[in-house]
Amino acid sequence: DLGESEIISPADFFYKFLPYWPFFLLLIMIGIACSWIYLRYKVPLYQTTATLLIKDDKNISPGQEMLQSFDMFGSQKNVENEIEILKSKSIMQEVVKNLHLYTPVFIEGRVLSQSAYLLSPIVIEAKEPDSIGNENKVPFIFNVIFNSVKIENANYPLNQWVATPLGVLRFSNNPYYEQKEMINKGSNFYFSLISVKSATNNFLNQIKISPSGKQSTVIDLSIEGEIPRRGEDILNELLRDYNEASILDKNILAANTLKFVQERLKFVSNELDSVERQ
């Protein structure tokens, strides 16, 4: 009867698709295999955070007001200006150079390569970082006995500036390195050369800098990466270079202010001597 609706029971539904069970089993196995491969080779990311307190120039003592009256260049701080300074390329370039982030070291795996920031026996430093060119992969072998680095057919000693086909480099011991079993078995190490400009832009894109609140004078900094220790080093070096830049700026302002005061005192002293003689 066309007016009657056909009701399919769960048993009928099960037996209807039962002949296709190999296909469903294959899909389940493929899904499990893909999940295992993803979890096996997916590199986890860790977030590292830091905070910076900016002095509120609104709450200053009367003595400080008198000193600030001599500040002709207006050195008062605000959160927005300090965030822009922290985001500046000049500060990040110093971080990249001081931590040698333009010469990252990797361990080559069977499927993926991983960062050897903590596992590498050496760190590589360029004598003129601004003039290095890009080099994707430079394999090397670290000789524990002779304490040297072998690149192609040449051996280079540690802790010395040496001329290489890649430029003048210095190979030094990695302070984070500890003798590992995998190192003794012979890991495949290689390093890359990245221009300071490219490395600076890369890490600036990774770092997030923002005020903790609308009326707050605290700045929050965070960075994500596969090596938590590297994130800590980058944020610590960033704050250290920021403080050094702030101190240098204050010293320049103080020197200019002192020069102005001395010139005015000299002029007034000459006027007073003239009046006294008259």
CSV table of C-alpha atoms in Angstrom, one decimal:
chain,number,residue,atom,x,y,z
A,1,ASP,CA,0.0,0.0,0.0
A,2,LEU,CA,1.5,3.4,-1.0
A,3,GLY,CA,-0.1,5.1,1.9
A,4,GLU,CA,1.8,3.1,4.5
A,5,SER,CA,5.3,4.2,5.4
A,6,GLU,CA,8.0,1.5,5.6
A,7,ILE,CA,9.7,1.3,9.1
A,8,ILE,CA,13.3,0.0,9.1
A,9,SER,CA,14.3,-1.7,12.3
A,10,PRO,CA,17.9,-1.4,13.6
A,11,ALA,CA,18.4,-5.1,12.8
A,12,ASP,CA,17.4,-4.6,9.2
A,13,PHE,CA,19.7,-1.6,9.0
A,14,PHE,CA,22.6,-3.6,10.4
A,15,TYR,CA,22.1,-6.5,8.1
A,16,LYS,CA,21.8,-4.1,5.1
A,17,PHE,CA,25.3,-2.8,5.6
A,18,LEU,CA,26.8,-6.0,7.0
A,19,PRO,CA,28.3,-7.1,3.6
A,20,TYR,CA,30.4,-3.9,3.6
A,21,TRP,CA,32.1,-4.6,6.9
A,22,PRO,CA,35.6,-5.0,5.3
A,23,PHE,CA,35.3,-1.5,3.9
A,24,PHE,CA,34.4,0.0,7.3
A,25,LEU,CA,37.2,-2.0,9.0
A,26,LEU,CA,39.7,-0.6,6.5
A,27,LEU,CA,38.5,3.0,7.2
A,28,ILE,CA,38.9,2.4,10.9
A,29,MET,CA,42.4,1.0,10.5
A,30,ILE,CA,43.4,3.9,8.2
A,31,GLY,CA,42.1,6.4,10.8
A,32,ILE,CA,44.0,4.8,13.6
A,33,ALA,CA,47.2,4.7,11.6
A,34,CYS,CA,46.9,8.3,10.6
A,35,SER,CA,46.3,9.3,14.3
A,36,TRP,CA,49.4,7.3,15.4
A,37,ILE,CA,51.6,8.9,12.7
A,38,TYR,CA,50.3,12.4,13.6
A,39,LEU,CA,50.9,11.9,17.4
A,40,ARG,CA,54.3,10.2,16.7
A,41,TYR,CA,55.8,13.0,14.5
A,42,LYS,CA,53.8,16.1,15.6
A,43,VAL,CA,56.2,18.5,17.4
A,44,PRO,CA,54.5,19.9,20.5
A,45,LEU,CA,54.6,23.7,21.0
A,46,TYR,CA,55.2,25.3,24.4
A,47,GLN,CA,54.3,28.8,25.4
A,48,THR,CA,56.7,30.9,27.4
A,49,THR,CA,55.6,34.1,29.1
A,50,ALA,CA,57.2,37.1,30.8
A,51,THR,CA,55.9,40.4,32.3
A,52,LEU,CA,57.4,43.8,32.3
A,53,LEU,CA,56.4,46.6,34.7
A,54,ILE,CA,56.5,50.1,33.3
A,55,LYS,CA,57.0,52.9,35.8
A,56,ASP,CA,54.0,55.1,36.0
A,57,ASP,CA,55.2,58.7,35.5
A,58,LYS,CA,52.0,60.1,36.9
A,59,ASN,CA,53.0,59.1,40.4
A,60,ILE,CA,56.3,60.9,41.0
A,61,SER,CA,57.7,62.7,44.0
A,62,PRO,CA,58.3,66.5,44.1
A,63,GLY,CA,62.1,66.0,43.8
A,64,GLN,CA,61.6,64.0,40.7
A,65,GLU,CA,59.4,66.7,39.3
A,66,MET,CA,62.3,69.2,39.7
A,67,LEU,CA,64.7,66.8,37.9
A,68,GLN,CA,62.2,66.2,35.1
A,69,SER,CA,61.9,69.9,34.5
A,70,PHE,CA,65.5,69.8,33.2
A,71,ASP,CA,64.5,67.0,30.7
A,72,MET,CA,64.1,69.1,27.6
A,73,PHE,CA,63.5,66.1,25.4
A,74,GLY,CA,60.5,64.6,27.2
A,75,SER,CA,61.6,61.2,28.4
A,76,GLN,CA,58.3,60.2,30.1
A,77,LYS,CA,57.2,56.7,29.3
A,78,ASN,CA,53.9,55.2,28.4
A,79,VAL,CA,52.9,51.6,27.8
A,80,GLU,CA,52.2,52.1,24.1
A,81,ASN,CA,55.6,53.6,23.4
A,82,GLU,CA,57.4,50.9,25.3
A,83,ILE,CA,55.5,48.1,23.4
A,84,GLU,CA,56.6,49.7,20.1
A,85,ILE,CA,60.2,49.7,21.4
A,86,LEU,CA,60.0,46.1,22.4
A,87,LYS,CA,58.6,45.3,18.9
A,88,SER,CA,61.4,47.2,17.2
A,89,LYS,CA,63.6,45.4,14.8
A,90,SER,CA,66.8,47.0,16.3
A,91,ILE,CA,66.1,45.3,19.7
A,92,MET,CA,65.3,41.9,18.1
A,93,GLN,CA,68.3,42.1,15.9
A,94,GLU,CA,70.5,42.3,19.1
A,95,VAL,CA,68.6,39.3,20.5
A,96,VAL,CA,69.3,37.3,17.3
A,97,LYS,CA,73.0,38.2,17.3
A,98,ASN,CA,73.6,37.6,21.0
A,99,LEU,CA,71.9,34.2,21.0
A,100,HIS,CA,73.3,33.2,17.5
A,101,LEU,CA,69.8,32.5,16.3
A,102,TYR,CA,70.9,33.0,12.7
A,103,THR,CA,72.8,29.7,12.8
A,104,PRO,CA,70.3,27.1,14.1
A,105,VAL,CA,71.5,23.5,14.6
A,106,PHE,CA,69.3,20.5,13.8
A,107,ILE,CA,69.3,16.7,14.2
A,108,GLU,CA,68.2,15.0,11.0
A,109,GLY,CA,65.7,12.2,11.6
A,110,ARG,CA,64.4,9.5,9.4
A,111,VAL,CA,61.2,11.4,8.8
A,112,LEU,CA,61.6,14.9,10.3
A,113,SER,CA,64.4,17.1,11.6
A,114,GLN,CA,64.2,18.6,15.1
A,115,SER,CA,65.9,21.5,16.7
A,116,ALA,CA,69.2,20.7,18.5
A,117,TYR,CA,69.2,23.8,20.6
A,118,LEU,CA,69.8,21.7,23.7
A,119,LEU,CA,71.3,18.6,22.1
A,120,SER,CA,73.9,20.1,19.9
A,121,PRO,CA,77.5,19.9,21.2
A,122,ILE,CA,78.4,23.2,19.6
A,123,VAL,CA,77.0,26.6,18.8
A,124,ILE,CA,78.0,28.5,15.7
A,125,GLU,CA,78.8,32.2,15.6
A,126,ALA,CA,79.6,34.4,12.6
A,127,LYS,CA,82.1,37.2,13.0
A,128,GLU,CA,80.0,39.5,10.7
A,129,PRO,CA,76.4,38.3,11.1
A,130,ASP,CA,75.0,41.0,8.9
A,131,SER,CA,77.0,39.8,5.9
A,132,ILE,CA,76.2,36.1,6.0
A,133,GLY,CA,74.3,34.5,3.2
A,134,ASN,CA,71.5,31.9,3.4
A,135,GLU,CA,72.5,28.3,3.5
A,136,ASN,CA,69.8,25.7,4.1
A,137,LYS,CA,71.8,22.6,5.2
A,138,VAL,CA,75.5,22.3,6.3
A,139,PRO,CA,76.2,18.8,7.7
A,140,PHE,CA,79.0,18.6,10.3
A,141,ILE,CA,80.6,16.0,12.6
A,142,PHE,CA,81.8,16.9,16.1
A,143,ASN,CA,84.9,15.1,17.2
A,144,VAL,CA,84.8,14.6,21.0
A,145,ILE,CA,88.4,13.4,21.2
A,146,PHE,CA,90.1,16.2,19.3
A,147,ASN,CA,87.4,18.8,20.3
A,148,SER,CA,87.0,19.9,16.7
A,149,VAL,CA,84.3,20.2,14.0
A,150,LYS,CA,84.5,18.6,10.6
A,151,ILE,CA,82.7,20.2,7.7
A,152,GLU,CA,83.2,18.3,4.4
A,153,ASN,CA,86.9,17.4,4.5
A,154,ALA,CA,88.1,20.2,6.7
A,155,ASN,CA,88.6,20.2,10.5
A,156,TYR,CA,88.1,23.3,12.5
A,157,PRO,CA,89.1,23.9,16.2
A,158,LEU,CA,86.7,25.2,18.8
A,159,ASN,CA,86.7,28.7,20.4
A,160,GLN,CA,88.7,30.2,17.5
A,161,TRP,CA,87.7,32.4,14.5
A,162,VAL,CA,88.3,30.3,11.4
A,163,ALA,CA,87.9,31.0,7.8
A,164,THR,CA,85.4,28.6,6.1
A,165,PRO,CA,83.7,28.6,2.7
A,166,LEU,CA,80.7,30.0,4.5
A,167,GLY,CA,82.6,32.9,6.0
A,168,VAL,CA,84.5,33.6,9.2
A,169,LEU,CA,82.9,31.4,11.9
A,170,ARG,CA,83.6,30.4,15.5
A,171,PHE,CA,82.5,27.0,16.9
A,172,SER,CA,82.0,27.0,20.7
A,173,ASN,CA,80.8,24.5,23.2
A,174,ASN,CA,77.1,24.5,23.8
A,175,PRO,CA,76.4,25.3,27.5
A,176,TYR,CA,73.3,23.2,27.4
A,177,TYR,CA,74.9,20.2,25.9
A,178,GLU,CA,75.3,17.0,27.9
A,179,GLN,CA,76.9,13.8,26.6
A,180,LYS,CA,74.0,11.7,25.3
A,181,GLU,CA,73.8,8.1,24.2
A,182,MET,CA,72.4,9.2,20.8
A,183,ILE,CA,75.5,11.4,20.3
A,184,ASN,CA,77.8,8.5,20.9
A,185,LYS,CA,76.0,6.4,18.3
A,186,GLY,CA,76.6,9.2,15.8
A,187,SER,CA,73.7,11.6,15.2
A,188,ASN,CA,73.4,13.5,11.9
A,189,PHE,CA,73.8,17.1,12.8
A,190,TYR,CA,73.6,20.0,10.4
A,191,PHE,CA,73.2,23.8,10.8
A,192,SER,CA,71.7,26.4,8.6
A,193,LEU,CA,72.7,30.0,7.9
A,194,ILE,CA,69.9,32.6,8.0
A,195,SER,CA,70.2,36.3,7.4
A,196,VAL,CA,69.8,38.4,10.5
A,197,LYS,CA,67.0,40.2,8.8
A,198,SER,CA,65.0,37.1,8.1
A,199,ALA,CA,65.6,35.6,11.6
A,200,THR,CA,64.6,38.9,13.1
A,201,ASN,CA,61.3,39.0,11.2
A,202,ASN,CA,60.7,35.3,12.0
A,203,PHE,CA,60.9,35.8,15.8
A,204,LEU,CA,59.1,39.1,15.7
A,205,ASN,CA,56.1,37.2,14.2
A,206,GLN,CA,56.3,34.6,17.0
A,207,ILE,CA,56.4,37.0,19.9
A,208,LYS,CA,53.2,38.5,21.2
A,209,ILE,CA,53.5,41.8,23.2
A,210,SER,CA,50.4,43.4,24.7
A,211,PRO,CA,49.3,45.4,27.9
A,212,SER,CA,47.8,43.2,30.6
A,213,GLY,CA,44.9,45.7,30.9
A,214,LYS,CA,43.5,49.0,29.6
A,215,GLN,CA,44.7,51.0,32.6
A,216,SER,CA,47.6,48.7,33.5
A,217,THR,CA,51.3,49.6,33.3
A,218,VAL,CA,52.3,45.9,33.0
A,219,ILE,CA,53.3,44.4,29.6
A,220,ASP,CA,52.8,40.7,28.9
A,221,LEU,CA,55.2,39.0,26.6
A,222,SER,CA,54.8,35.5,25.2
A,223,ILE,CA,56.3,33.2,22.6
A,224,GLU,CA,55.5,29.7,21.3
A,225,GLY,CA,58.1,27.2,20.2
A,226,GLU,CA,59.1,23.6,20.3
A,227,ILE,CA,62.0,24.3,22.8
A,228,PRO,CA,60.8,26.0,26.0
A,229,ARG,CA,64.4,26.9,27.1
A,230,ARG,CA,65.0,28.7,23.8
A,231,GLY,CA,61.8,30.7,24.5
A,232,GLU,CA,63.0,31.7,27.9
A,233,ASP,CA,66.4,32.7,26.5
A,234,ILE,CA,64.8,34.9,23.8
A,235,LEU,CA,62.4,36.7,26.3
A,236,ASN,CA,65.2,37.2,28.9
A,237,GLU,CA,67.6,38.5,26.2
A,238,LEU,CA,64.8,40.8,24.8
A,239,LEU,CA,64.2,42.3,28.2
A,240,ARG,CA,68.0,42.7,28.8
A,241,ASP,CA,68.6,44.5,25.6
A,242,TYR,CA,65.5,46.6,26.2
A,243,ASN,CA,66.9,47.7,29.6
A,244,GLU,CA,70.3,48.4,28.1
A,245,ALA,CA,68.7,50.6,25.4
A,246,SER,CA,66.7,52.4,28.1
A,247,ILE,CA,69.8,53.0,30.1
A,248,LEU,CA,71.7,54.3,27.0
A,249,ASP,CA,68.8,56.6,26.2
A,250,LYS,CA,68.8,58.0,29.8
A,251,ASN,CA,72.5,58.5,29.7
A,252,ILE,CA,72.3,60.4,26.4
A,253,LEU,CA,69.5,62.6,27.8
A,254,ALA,CA,71.4,63.2,31.0
A,255,ALA,CA,74.6,64.1,29.1
A,256,ASN,CA,72.7,66.5,26.9
A,257,THR,CA,71.0,68.1,29.9
A,258,LEU,CA,74.3,68.4,31.8
A,259,LYS,CA,75.9,70.0,28.7
A,260,PHE,CA,73.1,72.5,28.5
A,261,VAL,CA,73.3,73.4,32.2
A,262,GLN,CA,77.1,73.8,32.0
A,263,GLU,CA,76.8,76.1,29.0
A,264,ARG,CA,74.2,78.2,30.7
A,265,LEU,CA,76.2,78.4,34.0
A,266,LYS,CA,79.3,79.5,32.0
A,267,PHE,CA,77.3,82.2,30.2
A,268,VAL,CA,75.7,83.4,33.5
A,269,SER,CA,79.1,83.4,35.2
A,270,ASN,CA,80.6,85.6,32.5
A,271,GLU,CA,77.7,88.0,32.8
A,272,LEU,CA,78.1,88.2,36.6
A,273,ASP,CA,81.9,88.8,36.2
A,274,SER,CA,81.1,91.6,33.8
A,275,VAL,CA,78.6,93.2,36.2
A,276,GLU,CA,81.0,92.9,39.1
A,277,ARG,CA,83.8,94.6,37.2
A,278,GLN,CA,81.4,97.5,36.3
